[in-house]
PDB file of C-alpha atoms in Angstrom:
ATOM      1  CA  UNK A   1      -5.130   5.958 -15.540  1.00 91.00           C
ATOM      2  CA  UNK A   2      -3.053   5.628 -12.770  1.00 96.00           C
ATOM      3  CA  UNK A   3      -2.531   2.207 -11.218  1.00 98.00           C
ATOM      4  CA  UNK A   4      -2.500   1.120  -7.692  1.00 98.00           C
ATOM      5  CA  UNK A   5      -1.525  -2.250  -6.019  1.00 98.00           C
ATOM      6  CA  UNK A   6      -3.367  -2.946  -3.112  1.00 98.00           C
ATOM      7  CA  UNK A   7      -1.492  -5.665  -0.804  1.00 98.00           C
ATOM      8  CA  UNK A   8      -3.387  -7.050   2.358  1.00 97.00           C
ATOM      9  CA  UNK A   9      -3.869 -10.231   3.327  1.00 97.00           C
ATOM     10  CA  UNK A  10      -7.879  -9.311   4.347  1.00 96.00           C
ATOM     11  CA  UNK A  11     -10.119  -9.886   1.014  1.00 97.00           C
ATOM     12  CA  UNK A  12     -12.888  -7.522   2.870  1.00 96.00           C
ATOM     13  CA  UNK A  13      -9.844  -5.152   3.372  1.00 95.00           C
ATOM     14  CA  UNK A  14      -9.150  -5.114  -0.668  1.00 97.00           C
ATOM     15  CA  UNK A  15     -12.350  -4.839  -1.080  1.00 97.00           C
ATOM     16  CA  UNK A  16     -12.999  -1.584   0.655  1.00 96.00           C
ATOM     17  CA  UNK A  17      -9.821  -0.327  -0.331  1.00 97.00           C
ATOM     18  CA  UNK A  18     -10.601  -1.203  -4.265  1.00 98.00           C
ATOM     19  CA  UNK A  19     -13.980   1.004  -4.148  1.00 98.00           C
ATOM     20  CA  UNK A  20     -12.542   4.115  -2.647  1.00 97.00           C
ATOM     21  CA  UNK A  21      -9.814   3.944  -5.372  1.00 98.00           C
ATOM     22  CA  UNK A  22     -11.464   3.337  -8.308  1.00 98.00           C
ATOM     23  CA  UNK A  23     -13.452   6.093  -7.370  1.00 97.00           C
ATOM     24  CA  UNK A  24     -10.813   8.215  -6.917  1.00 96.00           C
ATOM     25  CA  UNK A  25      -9.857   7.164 -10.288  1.00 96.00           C
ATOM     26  CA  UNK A  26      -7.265   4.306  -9.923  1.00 98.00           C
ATOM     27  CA  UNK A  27      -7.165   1.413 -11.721  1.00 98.00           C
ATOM     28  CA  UNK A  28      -6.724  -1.535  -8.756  1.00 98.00           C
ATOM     29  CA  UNK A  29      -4.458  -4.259  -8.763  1.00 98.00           C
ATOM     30  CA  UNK A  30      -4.981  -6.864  -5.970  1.00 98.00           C
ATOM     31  CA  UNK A  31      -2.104  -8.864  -3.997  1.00 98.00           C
ATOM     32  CA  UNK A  32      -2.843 -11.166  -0.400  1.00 98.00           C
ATOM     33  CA  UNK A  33       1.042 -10.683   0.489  1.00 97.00           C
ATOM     34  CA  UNK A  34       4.068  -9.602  -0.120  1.00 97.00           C
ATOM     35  CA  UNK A  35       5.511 -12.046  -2.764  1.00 97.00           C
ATOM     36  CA  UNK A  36       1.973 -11.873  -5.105  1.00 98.00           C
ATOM     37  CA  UNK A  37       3.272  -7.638  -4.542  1.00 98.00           C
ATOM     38  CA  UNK A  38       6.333  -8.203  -5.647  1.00 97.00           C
ATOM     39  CA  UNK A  39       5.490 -10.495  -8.633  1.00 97.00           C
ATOM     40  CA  UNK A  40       3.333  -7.836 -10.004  1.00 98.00           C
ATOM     41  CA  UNK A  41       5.500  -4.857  -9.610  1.00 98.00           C
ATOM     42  CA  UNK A  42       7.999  -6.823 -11.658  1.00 96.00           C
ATOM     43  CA  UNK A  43       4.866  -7.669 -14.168  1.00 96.00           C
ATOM     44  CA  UNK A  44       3.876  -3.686 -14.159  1.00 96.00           C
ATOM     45  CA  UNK A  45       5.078  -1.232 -12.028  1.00 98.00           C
ATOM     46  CA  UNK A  46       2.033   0.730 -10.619  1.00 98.00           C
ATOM     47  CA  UNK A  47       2.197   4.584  -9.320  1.00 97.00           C
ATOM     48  CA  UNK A  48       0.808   3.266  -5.669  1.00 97.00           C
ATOM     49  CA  UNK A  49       0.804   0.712  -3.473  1.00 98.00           C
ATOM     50  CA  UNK A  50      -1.574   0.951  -0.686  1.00 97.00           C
ATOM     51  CA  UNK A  51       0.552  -1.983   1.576  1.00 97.00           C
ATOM     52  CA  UNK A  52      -0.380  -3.903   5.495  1.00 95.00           C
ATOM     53  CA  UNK A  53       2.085  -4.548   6.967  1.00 93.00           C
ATOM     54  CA  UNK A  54       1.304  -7.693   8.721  1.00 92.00           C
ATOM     55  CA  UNK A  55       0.838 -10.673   6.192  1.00 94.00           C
ATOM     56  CA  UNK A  56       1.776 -14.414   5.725  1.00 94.00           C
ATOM     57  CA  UNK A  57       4.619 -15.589   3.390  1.00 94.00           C
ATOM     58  CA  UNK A  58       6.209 -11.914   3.481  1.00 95.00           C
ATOM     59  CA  UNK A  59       4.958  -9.202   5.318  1.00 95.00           C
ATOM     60  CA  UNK A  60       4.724  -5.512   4.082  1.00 95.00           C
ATOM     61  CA  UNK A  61       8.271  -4.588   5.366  1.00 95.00           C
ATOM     62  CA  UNK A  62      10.404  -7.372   4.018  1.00 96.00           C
ATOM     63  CA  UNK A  63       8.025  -6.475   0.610  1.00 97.00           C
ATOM     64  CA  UNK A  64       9.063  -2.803   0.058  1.00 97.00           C
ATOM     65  CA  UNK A  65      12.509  -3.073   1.091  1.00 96.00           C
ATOM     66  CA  UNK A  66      12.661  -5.737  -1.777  1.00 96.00           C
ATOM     67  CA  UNK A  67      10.501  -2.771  -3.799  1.00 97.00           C
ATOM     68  CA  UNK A  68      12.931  -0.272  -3.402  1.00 96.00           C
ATOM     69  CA  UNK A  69      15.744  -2.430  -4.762  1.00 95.00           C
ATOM     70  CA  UNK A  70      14.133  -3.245  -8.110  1.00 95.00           C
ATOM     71  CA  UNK A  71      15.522  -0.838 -10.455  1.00 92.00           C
ATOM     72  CA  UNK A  72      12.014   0.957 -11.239  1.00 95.00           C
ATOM     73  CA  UNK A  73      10.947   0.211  -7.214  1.00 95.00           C
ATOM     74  CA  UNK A  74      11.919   3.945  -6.173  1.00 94.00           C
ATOM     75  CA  UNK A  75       8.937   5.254  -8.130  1.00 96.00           C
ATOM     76  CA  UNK A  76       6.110   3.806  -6.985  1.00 97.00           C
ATOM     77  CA  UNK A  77       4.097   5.866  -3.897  1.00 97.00           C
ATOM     78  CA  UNK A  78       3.713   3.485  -0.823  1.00 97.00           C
ATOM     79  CA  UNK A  79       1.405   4.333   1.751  1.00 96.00           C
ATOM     80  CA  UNK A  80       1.179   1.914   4.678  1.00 94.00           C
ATOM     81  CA  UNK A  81      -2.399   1.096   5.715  1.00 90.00           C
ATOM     82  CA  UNK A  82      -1.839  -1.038   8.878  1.00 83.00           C
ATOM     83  CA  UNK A  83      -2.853  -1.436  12.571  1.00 86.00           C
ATOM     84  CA  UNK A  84       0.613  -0.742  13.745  1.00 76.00           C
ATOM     85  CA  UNK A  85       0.102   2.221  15.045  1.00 77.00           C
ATOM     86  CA  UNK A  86       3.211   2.858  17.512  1.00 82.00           C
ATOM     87  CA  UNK A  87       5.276   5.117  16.626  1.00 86.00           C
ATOM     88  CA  UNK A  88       8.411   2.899  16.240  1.00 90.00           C
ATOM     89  CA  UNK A  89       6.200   1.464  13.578  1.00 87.00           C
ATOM     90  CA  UNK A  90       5.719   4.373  11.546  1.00 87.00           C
ATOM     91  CA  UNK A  91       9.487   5.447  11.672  1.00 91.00           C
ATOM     92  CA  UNK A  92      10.720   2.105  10.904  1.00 91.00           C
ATOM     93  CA  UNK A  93       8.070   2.364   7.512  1.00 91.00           C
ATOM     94  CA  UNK A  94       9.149   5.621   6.752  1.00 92.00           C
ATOM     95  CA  UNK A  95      13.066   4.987   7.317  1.00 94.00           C
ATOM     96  CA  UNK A  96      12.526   1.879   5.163  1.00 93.00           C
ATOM     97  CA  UNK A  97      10.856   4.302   1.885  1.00 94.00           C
ATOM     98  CA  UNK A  98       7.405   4.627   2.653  1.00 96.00           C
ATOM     99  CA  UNK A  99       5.888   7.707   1.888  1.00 96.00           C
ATOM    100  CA  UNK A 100       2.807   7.990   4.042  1.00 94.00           C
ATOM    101  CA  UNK A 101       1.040   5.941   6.973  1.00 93.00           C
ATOM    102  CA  UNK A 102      -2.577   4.931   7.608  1.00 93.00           C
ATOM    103  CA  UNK A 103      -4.252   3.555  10.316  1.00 89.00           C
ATOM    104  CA  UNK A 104      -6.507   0.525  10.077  1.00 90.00           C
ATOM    105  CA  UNK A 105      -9.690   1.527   9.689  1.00 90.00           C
ATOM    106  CA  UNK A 106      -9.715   4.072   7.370  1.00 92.00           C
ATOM    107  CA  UNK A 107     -12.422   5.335   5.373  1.00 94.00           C
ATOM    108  CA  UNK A 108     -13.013   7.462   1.744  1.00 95.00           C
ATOM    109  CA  UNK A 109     -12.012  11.108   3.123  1.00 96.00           C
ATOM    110  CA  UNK A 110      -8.791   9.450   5.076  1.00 94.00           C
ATOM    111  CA  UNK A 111      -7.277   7.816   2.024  1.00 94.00           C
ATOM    112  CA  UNK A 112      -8.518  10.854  -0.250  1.00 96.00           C
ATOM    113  CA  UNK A 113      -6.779  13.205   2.172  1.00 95.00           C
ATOM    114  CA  UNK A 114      -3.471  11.181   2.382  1.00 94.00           C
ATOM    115  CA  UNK A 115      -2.919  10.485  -1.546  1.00 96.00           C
ATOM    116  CA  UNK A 116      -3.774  14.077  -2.340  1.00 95.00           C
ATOM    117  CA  UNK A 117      -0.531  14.881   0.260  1.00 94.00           C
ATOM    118  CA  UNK A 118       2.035  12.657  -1.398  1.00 93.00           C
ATOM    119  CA  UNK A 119       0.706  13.913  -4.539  1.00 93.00           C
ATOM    120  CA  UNK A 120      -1.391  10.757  -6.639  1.00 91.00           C
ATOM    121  CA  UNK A 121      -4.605  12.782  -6.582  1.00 89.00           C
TER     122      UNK A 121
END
């Protein structure tokens, strides 16, 4: 089963995000910012990380520029999930090794439609 971290600061957020997931058949890992991210990607590496980018202690840009430095931390898919919607945004996230972009809110067929085009489902 594939895993995916899930790193937001907004429990209700996780929450939402957890259900669509594990029904698309991911096991969920949970993380309220950056450095609880980073601690479990060095713990277990998952195949996602569904990541806001707007969080206390370190936010969702510091975290996967860290990511992509760990020696395993090109693997993972990241797809933002944030309401940073400008488009200076989304090419500084992409330019910094995110693979995909959602905006806040999302719902089932949103999330369904971006995994299946970076390739997790």
């Amino acid at each position: 089963m594939k895993q995916c971290l899930v790193v937001d600061d907004s429990t209700v957020i996780r929450k939402v995000a957890r259900r669509i997931l594990e029904d698309m058949g991911f096991e969920v890992v949970e993380a309220a910012d950056g450095q609880q991210a980073l601690d479990a990607c060095l713990n277990k590496m998952p195949e996602a990380v569904l990541l806001d980018w707007n969080m206390p202690v370190m936010d969702g840009m510091e975290f996967l520029q860290k990511l992509r430095t760990l020696e395993a931390g090109a693997a993972p898919v990241v797809v933002f999930c944030t309401t940073e919607n400008d488009m200076s945004h989304i090419v500084q996230a992409m330019n910094a090794g995110a693979n995909e972009y959602i905006m806040k809110p999302f719902d089932k067929e949103i999330m369904e439609a971006k995994f299946q085009e970076v390739g997790l489902i």
